[in-house]
Short mmCIF file of C-alpha atoms and ligand atoms in Angstrom, two decimals:
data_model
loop_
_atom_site.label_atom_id
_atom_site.label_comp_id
_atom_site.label_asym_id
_atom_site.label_seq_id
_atom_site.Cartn_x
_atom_site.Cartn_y
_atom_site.Cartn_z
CA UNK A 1 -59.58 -172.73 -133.44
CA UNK A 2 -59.10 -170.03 -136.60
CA UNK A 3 -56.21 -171.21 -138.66
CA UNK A 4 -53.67 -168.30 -138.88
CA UNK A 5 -54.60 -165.66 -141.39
CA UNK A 6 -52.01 -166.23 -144.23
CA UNK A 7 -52.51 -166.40 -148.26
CA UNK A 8 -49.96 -166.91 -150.89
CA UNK A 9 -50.51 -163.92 -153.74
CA UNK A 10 -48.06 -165.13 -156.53
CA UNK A 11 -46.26 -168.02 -157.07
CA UNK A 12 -43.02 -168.33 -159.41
CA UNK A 13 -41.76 -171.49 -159.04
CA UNK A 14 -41.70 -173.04 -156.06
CA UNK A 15 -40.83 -169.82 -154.57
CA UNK A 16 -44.13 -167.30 -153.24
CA UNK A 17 -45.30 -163.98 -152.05
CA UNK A 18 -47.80 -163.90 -149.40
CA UNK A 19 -49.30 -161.99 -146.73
CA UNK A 20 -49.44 -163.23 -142.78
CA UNK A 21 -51.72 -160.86 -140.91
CA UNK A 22 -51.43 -161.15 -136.73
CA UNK A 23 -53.36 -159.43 -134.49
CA UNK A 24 -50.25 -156.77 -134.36
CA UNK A 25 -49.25 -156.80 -137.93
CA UNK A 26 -49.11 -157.04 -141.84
CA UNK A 27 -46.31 -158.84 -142.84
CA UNK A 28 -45.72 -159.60 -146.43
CA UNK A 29 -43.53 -162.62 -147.04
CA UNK A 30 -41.12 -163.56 -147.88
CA UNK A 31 -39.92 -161.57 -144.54
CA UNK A 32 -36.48 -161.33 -142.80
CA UNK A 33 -37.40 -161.01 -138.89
CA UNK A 34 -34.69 -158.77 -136.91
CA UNK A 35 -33.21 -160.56 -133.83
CA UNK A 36 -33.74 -158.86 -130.67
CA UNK A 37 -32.62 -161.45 -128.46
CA UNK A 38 -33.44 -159.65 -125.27
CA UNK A 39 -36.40 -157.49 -126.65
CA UNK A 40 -33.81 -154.93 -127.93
CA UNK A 41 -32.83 -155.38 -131.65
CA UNK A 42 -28.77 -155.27 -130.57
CA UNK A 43 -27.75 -151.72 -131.47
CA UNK A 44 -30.56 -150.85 -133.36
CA UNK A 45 -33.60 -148.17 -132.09
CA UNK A 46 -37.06 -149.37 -133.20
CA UNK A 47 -38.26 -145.88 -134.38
CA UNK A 48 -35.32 -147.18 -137.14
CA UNK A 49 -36.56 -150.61 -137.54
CA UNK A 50 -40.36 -149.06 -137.97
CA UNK A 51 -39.59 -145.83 -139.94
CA UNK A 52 -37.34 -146.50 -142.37
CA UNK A 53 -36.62 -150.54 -142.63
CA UNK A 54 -40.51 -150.97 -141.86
CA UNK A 55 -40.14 -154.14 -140.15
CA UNK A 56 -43.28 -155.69 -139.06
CA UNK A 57 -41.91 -158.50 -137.17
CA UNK A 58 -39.14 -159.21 -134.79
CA UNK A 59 -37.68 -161.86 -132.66
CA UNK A 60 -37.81 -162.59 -128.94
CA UNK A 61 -35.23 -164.91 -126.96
CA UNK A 62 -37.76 -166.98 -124.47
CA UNK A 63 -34.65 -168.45 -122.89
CA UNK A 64 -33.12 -165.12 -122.29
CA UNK A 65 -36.00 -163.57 -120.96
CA UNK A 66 -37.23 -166.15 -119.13
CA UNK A 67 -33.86 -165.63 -117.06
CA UNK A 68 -34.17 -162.07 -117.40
CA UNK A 69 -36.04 -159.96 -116.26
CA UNK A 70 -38.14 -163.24 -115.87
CA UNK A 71 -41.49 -164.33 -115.88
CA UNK A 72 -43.09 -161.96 -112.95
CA UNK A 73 -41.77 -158.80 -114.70
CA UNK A 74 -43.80 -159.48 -117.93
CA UNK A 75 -46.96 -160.45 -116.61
CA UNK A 76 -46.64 -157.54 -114.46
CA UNK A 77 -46.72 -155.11 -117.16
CA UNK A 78 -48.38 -156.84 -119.81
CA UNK A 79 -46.49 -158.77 -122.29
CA UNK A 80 -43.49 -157.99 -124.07
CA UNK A 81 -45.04 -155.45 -126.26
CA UNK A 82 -45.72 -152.96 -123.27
CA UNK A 83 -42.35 -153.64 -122.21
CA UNK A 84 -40.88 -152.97 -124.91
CA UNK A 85 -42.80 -150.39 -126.55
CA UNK A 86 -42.84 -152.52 -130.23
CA UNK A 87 -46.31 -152.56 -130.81
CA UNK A 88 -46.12 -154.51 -134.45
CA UNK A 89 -45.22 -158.69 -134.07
CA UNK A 90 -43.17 -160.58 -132.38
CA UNK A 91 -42.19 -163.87 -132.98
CA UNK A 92 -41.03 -165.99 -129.43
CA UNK A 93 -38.37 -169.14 -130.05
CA UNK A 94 -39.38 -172.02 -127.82
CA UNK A 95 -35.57 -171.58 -125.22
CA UNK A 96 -34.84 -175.47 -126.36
CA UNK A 97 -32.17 -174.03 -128.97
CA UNK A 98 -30.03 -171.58 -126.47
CA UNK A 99 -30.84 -174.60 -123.64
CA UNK A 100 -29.17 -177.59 -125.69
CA UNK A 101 -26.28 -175.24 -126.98
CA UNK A 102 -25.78 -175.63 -122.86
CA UNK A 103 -23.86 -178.69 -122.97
CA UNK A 104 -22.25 -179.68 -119.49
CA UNK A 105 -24.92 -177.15 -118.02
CA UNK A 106 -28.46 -179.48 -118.37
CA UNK A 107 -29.73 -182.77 -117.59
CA UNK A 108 -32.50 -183.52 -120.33
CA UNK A 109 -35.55 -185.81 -119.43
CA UNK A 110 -38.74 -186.94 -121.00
CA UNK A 111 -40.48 -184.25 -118.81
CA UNK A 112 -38.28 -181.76 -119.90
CA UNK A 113 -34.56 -179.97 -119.14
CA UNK A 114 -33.03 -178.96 -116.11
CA UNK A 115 -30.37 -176.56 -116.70
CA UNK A 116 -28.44 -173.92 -114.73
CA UNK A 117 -29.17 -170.27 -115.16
CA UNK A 118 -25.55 -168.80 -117.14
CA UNK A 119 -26.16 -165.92 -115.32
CA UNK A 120 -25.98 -166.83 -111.61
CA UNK A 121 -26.03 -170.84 -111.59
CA UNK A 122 -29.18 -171.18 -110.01
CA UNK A 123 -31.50 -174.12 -111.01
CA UNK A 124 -34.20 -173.72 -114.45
CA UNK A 125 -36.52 -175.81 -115.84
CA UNK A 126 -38.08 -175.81 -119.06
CA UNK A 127 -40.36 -178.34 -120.56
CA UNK A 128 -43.12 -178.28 -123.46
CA UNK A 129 -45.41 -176.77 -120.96
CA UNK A 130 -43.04 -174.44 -118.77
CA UNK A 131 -42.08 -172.44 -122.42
CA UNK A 132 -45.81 -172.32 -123.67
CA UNK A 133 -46.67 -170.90 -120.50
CA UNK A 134 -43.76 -168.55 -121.02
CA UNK A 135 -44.52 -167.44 -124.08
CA UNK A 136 -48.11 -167.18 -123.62
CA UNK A 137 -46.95 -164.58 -120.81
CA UNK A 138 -44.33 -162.84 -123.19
CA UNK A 139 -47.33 -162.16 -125.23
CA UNK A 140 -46.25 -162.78 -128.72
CA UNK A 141 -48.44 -163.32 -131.88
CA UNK A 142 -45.67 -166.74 -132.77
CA UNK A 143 -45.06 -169.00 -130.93
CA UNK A 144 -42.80 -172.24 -131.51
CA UNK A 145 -43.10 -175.59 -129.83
CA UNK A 146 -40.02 -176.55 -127.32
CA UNK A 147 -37.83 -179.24 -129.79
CA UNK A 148 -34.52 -180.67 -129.01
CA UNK A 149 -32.06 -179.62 -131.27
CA UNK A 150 -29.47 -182.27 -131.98
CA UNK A 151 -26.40 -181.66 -133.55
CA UNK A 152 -25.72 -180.66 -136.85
CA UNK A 153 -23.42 -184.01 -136.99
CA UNK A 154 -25.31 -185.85 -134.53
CA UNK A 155 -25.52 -189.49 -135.94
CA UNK A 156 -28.74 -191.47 -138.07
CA UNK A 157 -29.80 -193.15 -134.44
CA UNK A 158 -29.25 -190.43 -132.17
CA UNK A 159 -30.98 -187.72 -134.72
CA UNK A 160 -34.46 -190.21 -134.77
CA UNK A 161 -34.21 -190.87 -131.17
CA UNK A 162 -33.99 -186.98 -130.97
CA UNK A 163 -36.63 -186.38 -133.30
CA UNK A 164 -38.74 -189.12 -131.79
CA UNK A 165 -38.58 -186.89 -128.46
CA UNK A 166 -39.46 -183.84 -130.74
CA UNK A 167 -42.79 -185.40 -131.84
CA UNK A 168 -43.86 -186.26 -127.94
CA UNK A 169 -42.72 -182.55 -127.50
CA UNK A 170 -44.83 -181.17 -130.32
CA UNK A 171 -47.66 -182.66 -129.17
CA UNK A 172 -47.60 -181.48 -125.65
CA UNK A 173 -46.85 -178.13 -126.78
CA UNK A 174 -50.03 -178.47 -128.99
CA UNK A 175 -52.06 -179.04 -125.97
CA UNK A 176 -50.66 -177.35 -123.59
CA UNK A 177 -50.76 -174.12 -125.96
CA UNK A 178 -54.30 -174.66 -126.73
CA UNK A 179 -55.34 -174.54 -123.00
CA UNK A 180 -53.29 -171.49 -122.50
CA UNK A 181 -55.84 -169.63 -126.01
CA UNK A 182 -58.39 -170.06 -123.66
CA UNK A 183 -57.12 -169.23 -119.94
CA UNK A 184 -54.05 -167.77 -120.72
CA UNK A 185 -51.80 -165.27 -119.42
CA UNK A 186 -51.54 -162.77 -121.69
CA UNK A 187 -55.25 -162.12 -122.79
CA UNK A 188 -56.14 -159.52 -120.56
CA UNK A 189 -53.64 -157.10 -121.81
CA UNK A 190 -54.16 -158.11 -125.49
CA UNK A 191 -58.35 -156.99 -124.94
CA UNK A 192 -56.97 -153.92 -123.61
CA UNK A 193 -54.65 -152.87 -126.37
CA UNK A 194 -58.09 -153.59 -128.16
CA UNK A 195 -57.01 -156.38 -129.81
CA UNK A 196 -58.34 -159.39 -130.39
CA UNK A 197 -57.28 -163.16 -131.89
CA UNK A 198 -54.79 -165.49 -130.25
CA UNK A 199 -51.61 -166.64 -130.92
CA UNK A 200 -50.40 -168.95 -133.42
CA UNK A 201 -48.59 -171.85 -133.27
CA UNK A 202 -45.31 -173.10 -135.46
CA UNK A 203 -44.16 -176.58 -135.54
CA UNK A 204 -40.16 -177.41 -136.00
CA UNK A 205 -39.59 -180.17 -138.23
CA UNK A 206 -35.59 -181.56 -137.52
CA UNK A 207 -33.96 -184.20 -138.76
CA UNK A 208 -30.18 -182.93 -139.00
CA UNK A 209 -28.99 -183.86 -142.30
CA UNK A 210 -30.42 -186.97 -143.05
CA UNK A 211 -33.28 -186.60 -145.63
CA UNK A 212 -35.30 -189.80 -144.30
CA UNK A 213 -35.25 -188.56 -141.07
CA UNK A 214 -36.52 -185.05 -142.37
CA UNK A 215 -39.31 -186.44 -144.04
CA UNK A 216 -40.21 -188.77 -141.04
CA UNK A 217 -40.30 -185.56 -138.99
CA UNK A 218 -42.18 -183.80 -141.33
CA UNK A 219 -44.79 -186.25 -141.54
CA UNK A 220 -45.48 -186.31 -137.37
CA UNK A 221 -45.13 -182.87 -137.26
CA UNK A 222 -47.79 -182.62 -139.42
CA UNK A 223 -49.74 -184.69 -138.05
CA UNK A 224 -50.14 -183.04 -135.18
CA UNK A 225 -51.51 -179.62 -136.69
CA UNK A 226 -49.72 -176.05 -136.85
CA UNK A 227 -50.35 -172.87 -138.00
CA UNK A 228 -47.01 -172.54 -139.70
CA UNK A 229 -44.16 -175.08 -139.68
CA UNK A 230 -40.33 -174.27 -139.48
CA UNK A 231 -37.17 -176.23 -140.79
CA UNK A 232 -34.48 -176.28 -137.56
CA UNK A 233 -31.20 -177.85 -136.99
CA UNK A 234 -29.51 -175.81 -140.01
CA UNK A 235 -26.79 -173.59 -139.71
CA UNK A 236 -25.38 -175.53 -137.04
CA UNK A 237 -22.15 -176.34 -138.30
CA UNK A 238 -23.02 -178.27 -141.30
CA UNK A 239 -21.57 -178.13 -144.37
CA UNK A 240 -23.56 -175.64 -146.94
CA UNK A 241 -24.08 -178.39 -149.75
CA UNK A 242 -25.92 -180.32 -146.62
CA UNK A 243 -27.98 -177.22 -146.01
CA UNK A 244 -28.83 -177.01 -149.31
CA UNK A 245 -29.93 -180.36 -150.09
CA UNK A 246 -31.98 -180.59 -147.02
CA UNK A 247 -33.73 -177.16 -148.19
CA UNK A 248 -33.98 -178.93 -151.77
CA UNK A 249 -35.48 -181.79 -150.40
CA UNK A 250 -37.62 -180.61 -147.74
CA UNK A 251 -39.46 -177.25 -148.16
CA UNK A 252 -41.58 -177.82 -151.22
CA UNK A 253 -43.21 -180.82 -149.18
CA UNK A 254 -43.96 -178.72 -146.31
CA UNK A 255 -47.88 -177.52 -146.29
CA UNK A 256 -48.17 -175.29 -149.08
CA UNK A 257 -50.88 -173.42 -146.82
CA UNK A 258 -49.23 -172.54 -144.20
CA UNK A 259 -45.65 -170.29 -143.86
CA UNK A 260 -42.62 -171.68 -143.88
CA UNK A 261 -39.94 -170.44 -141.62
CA UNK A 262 -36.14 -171.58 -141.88
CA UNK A 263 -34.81 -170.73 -138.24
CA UNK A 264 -31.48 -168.92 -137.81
CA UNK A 265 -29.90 -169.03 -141.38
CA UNK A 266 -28.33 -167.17 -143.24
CA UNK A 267 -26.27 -164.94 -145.55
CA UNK A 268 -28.14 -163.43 -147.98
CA UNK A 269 -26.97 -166.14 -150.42
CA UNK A 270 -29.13 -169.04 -148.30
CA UNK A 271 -31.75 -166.42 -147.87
CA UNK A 272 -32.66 -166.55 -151.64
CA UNK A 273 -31.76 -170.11 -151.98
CA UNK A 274 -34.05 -171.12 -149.60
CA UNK A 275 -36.53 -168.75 -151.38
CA UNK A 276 -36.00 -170.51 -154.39
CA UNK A 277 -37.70 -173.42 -152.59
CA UNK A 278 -40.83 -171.70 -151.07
CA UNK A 279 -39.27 -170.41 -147.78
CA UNK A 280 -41.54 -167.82 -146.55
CA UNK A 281 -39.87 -166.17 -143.41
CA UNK A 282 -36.19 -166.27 -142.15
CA UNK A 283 -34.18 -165.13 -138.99
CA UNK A 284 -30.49 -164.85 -138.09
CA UNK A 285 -28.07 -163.31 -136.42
CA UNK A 286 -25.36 -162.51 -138.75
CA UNK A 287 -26.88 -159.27 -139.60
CA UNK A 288 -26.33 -157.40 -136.25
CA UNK A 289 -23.34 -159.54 -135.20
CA UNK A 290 -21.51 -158.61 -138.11
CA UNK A 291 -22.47 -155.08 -137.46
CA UNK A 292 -20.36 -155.03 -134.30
CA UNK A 293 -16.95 -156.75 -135.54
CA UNK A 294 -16.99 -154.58 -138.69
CA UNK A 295 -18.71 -156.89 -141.51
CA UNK A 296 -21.27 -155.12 -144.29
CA UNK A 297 -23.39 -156.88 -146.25
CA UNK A 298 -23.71 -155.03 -149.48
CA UNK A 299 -24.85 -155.41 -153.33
CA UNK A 300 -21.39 -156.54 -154.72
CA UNK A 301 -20.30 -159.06 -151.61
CA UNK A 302 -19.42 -158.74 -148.22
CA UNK A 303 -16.54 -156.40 -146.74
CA UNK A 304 -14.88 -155.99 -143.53
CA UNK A 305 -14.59 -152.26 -142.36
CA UNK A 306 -11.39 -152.78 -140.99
CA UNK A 307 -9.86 -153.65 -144.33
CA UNK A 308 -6.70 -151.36 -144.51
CA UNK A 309 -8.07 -150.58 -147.96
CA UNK A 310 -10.91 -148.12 -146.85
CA UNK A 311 -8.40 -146.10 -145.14
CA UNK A 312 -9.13 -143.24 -147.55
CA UNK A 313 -12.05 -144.76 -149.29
CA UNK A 314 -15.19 -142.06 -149.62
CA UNK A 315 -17.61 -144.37 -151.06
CA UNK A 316 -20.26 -145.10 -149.18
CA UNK A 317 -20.61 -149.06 -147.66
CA UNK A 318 -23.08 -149.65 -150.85
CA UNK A 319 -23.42 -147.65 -153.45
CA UNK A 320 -26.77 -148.78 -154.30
CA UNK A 321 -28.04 -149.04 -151.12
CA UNK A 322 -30.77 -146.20 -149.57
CA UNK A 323 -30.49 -146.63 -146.07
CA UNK A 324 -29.68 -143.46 -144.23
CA UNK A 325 -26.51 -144.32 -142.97
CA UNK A 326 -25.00 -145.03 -147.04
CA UNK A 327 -27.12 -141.72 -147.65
CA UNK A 328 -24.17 -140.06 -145.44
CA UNK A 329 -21.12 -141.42 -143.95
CA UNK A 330 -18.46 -142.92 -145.92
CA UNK A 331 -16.43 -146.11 -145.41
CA UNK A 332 -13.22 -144.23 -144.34
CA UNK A 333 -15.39 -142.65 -141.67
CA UNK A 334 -17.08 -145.64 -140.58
CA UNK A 335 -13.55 -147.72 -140.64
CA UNK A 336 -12.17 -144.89 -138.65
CA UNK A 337 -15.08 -144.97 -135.78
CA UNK A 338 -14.31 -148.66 -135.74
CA UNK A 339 -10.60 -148.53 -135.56
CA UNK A 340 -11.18 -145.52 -132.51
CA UNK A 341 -13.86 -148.36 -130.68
CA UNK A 342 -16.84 -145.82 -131.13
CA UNK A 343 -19.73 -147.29 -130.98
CA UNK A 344 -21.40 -145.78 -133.40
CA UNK A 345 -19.32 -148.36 -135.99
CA UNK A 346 -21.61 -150.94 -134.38
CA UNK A 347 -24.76 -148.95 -134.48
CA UNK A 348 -24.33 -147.72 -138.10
CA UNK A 349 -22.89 -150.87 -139.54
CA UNK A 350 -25.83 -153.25 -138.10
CA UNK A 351 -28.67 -150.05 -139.44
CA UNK A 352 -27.04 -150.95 -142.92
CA UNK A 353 -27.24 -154.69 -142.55
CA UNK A 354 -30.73 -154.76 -141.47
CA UNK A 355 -31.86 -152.51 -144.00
CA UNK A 356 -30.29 -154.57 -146.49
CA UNK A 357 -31.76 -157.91 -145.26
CA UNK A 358 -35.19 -156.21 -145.23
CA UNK A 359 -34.85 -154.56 -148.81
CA UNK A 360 -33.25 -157.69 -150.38
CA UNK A 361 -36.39 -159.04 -149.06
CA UNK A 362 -38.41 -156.87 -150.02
CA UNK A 363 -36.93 -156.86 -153.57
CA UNK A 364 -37.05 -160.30 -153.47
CA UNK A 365 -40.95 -159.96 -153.07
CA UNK A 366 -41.09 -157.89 -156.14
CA UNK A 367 -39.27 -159.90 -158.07
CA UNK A 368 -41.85 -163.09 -157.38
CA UNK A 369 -44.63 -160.71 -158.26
CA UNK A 370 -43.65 -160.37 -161.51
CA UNK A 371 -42.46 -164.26 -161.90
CA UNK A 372 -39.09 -162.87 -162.49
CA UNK A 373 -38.08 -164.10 -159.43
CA UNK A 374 -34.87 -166.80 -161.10
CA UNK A 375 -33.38 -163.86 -162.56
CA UNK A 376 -33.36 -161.89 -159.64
CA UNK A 377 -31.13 -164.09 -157.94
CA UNK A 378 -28.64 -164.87 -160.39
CA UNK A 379 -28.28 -161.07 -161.27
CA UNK A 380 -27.83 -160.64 -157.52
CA UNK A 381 -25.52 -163.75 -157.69
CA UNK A 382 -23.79 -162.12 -160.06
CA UNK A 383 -22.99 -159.19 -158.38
CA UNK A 384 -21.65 -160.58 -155.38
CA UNK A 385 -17.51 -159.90 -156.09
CA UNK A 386 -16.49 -158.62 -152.93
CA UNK A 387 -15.66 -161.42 -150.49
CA UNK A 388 -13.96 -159.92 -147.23
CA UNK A 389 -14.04 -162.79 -144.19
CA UNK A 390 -17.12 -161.76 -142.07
CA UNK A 391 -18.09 -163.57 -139.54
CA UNK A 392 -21.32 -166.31 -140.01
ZN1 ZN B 1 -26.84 -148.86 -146.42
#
């Protein structure tokens, strides 16, 4: 089978600019992928996320839409992308993170999890195969194998016995997945958007915090054989000088030739951290569910709209930023729709947050390009004075 279409342009340190073509999309890395947990970037229209962000690649939630609208409702109109109407990637999570965060609602096997649906109690099942077939049906140009995430303080023996269960996991996703490039689902809609190439493949290397165990993981995982591999299990509670040191220790030893993608973290802080140690592709959150409580993200630190001190305040949320929505409305507006519960507080503060994920990205790309990528992030660093509580 191809490998996935990916080549590293510049180095600067450990940290690299690269391009990832899919069948759907250019995406220049290092990239910040929008959430859109139930193929609907929360708040946020894609004619934004295409026109003016120019995202090339979003998130899906197999969990969620494996619950609902389910299965039968994708293959019945062809994939996620028809569904949706976002023609450019999408990248599919495996369900194992949003099934283990579960707790007293699953019964975990070697075959797989048994779980009940959050939405009406009725019994699921999801194993290495069950989510490959899923995602093969969803349609998306990533997919990720189905782990078990421990967690984040999960003991030495419980994380390898974990992690242990991972590797079995991997592998039948492997095989399973590679069954599904030839017979699958979702081919007969992807030769009729006239496309052609298959999906790819991401391995999740865990490990918690222990640095032995990472390593061990890494090794299996690699073993095995992915397109891409992914550091999981972070941003679960840890501490952030754990994060850190696992991101230290870890990402410069994964393949070198193939992306690296650290799932569900961060602030823009961890974003250029883990940059700093050849992290290639990020998601999170924090964002869009910021957005909707209030929090900005902006060039001097991170502020909470409801601060009594932007009562009268008609600067807008950045002052350097260029989306459309600091183009316009000030923060006393904005703090005002949020104090009234419009919802256009939610919709306008998660616009700006994207945007500035996806232009500190794309920043730091530039910055790597010209192997000035170190003082990039301590001028940005720097700059960081504001420090409102937002949530994370
Ligand atoms: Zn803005």
């Amino acid at each position: 089978m191809k490998p996935i279409d990916w080549e590293i342009k510049t180095a600067d340190g450990n940290a690299r600019s690269g391009i990832l073509r899919t069948r759907r999309s250019v995406i220049e890395t290092p990239v910040f992928m929008p959430v859109g947990t139930q193929a609907s970037v929360k708040g946020v229209r894609f004619e934004w996320l295409e026109n003016e962000m120019d995202a090339r690649i979003i998130l899906g939630n197999t969990y969620h839409l494996y619950l609902r609208p389910g299965v039968d409702i994708f293959k019945q109109v062809g994939g996620l992308h028809r569904f949706s109407t976002w023609d450019r990637s999408y990248l599919t999570d495996s369900g194992g993170f949003q099934v283990f965060s579960l707790n007293d609602l699953r019964r975990l096997t070697e075959e797989g999890v048994e779980f009940r649906s959050h939405l009406d109690g009725s019994k699921k099942f999801l194993s290495p195969e069950v989510s490959m077939e899923i995602q093969a049906a969803l349609g998306s140009e990533i997919v990720m194998v189905f782990d078990e995430c421990p967690p984040g303080d999960a003991g030495h023996e419980a994380t390898r016995k974990s992690l242990e269960l991972t590797a079995r996991w991997a592998k039948r996703s492997r095989v399973r997945f590679d069954r599904l490039q030839v017979d699958g689902d979702d081919l007969g809609h992807i030769e009729a958007d006239g496309l052609s190439g298959h999906q790819s493949l991401f391995g999740i290397v865990q490990g918690a915090g222990h640095l032995d165990l990472r390593d061990e993981s890494l090794e299996r995982t690699v073993d095995i054989g992915f397109d891409g591999y992914a550091i999981g299990g972070l941003s679960v509670g840890e501490e952030k000088s754990v994060m850190y040191g696992v991101l230290e220790h870890i990402a410069s030893k994964m393949p070198a030739d193939a992306p690296r993608y650290l799932m569900g973290v961060g602030t823009p802080e961890d974003l250029l951290e883990a940059v700093s140690h050849g992290v290639d592709m990020f998601d999170c959150v924090m964002p869009t569910r910021n957005g909707r409580t209030g929090g900005a993200f902006t060039s001097s630190g991170k502020i909470n709209i409801r601060n009594a001190r932007f009562a009268a305040d008609r600067e807008p949320l950045d002052a350097e930023c260029k989306c459309s929505v600091c183009q316009r409305y000030s923060r006393a507006y904005l703090r005002h729709l949020y104090q009234a519960g419009e919802m256009a507080a939610a919709t306008l503060i998660s616009h700006h947050n994207l945007f500035f994920y996806l232009d500190l990205m794309k920043k730091t790309r530039e910055a790597i390009r010209n192997h000035q990528f170190d003082v990039f992030k301590k001028n940005f660093l720097d700059g960081l004075a504001e420090n409102d509580t937002v949530d994370v």
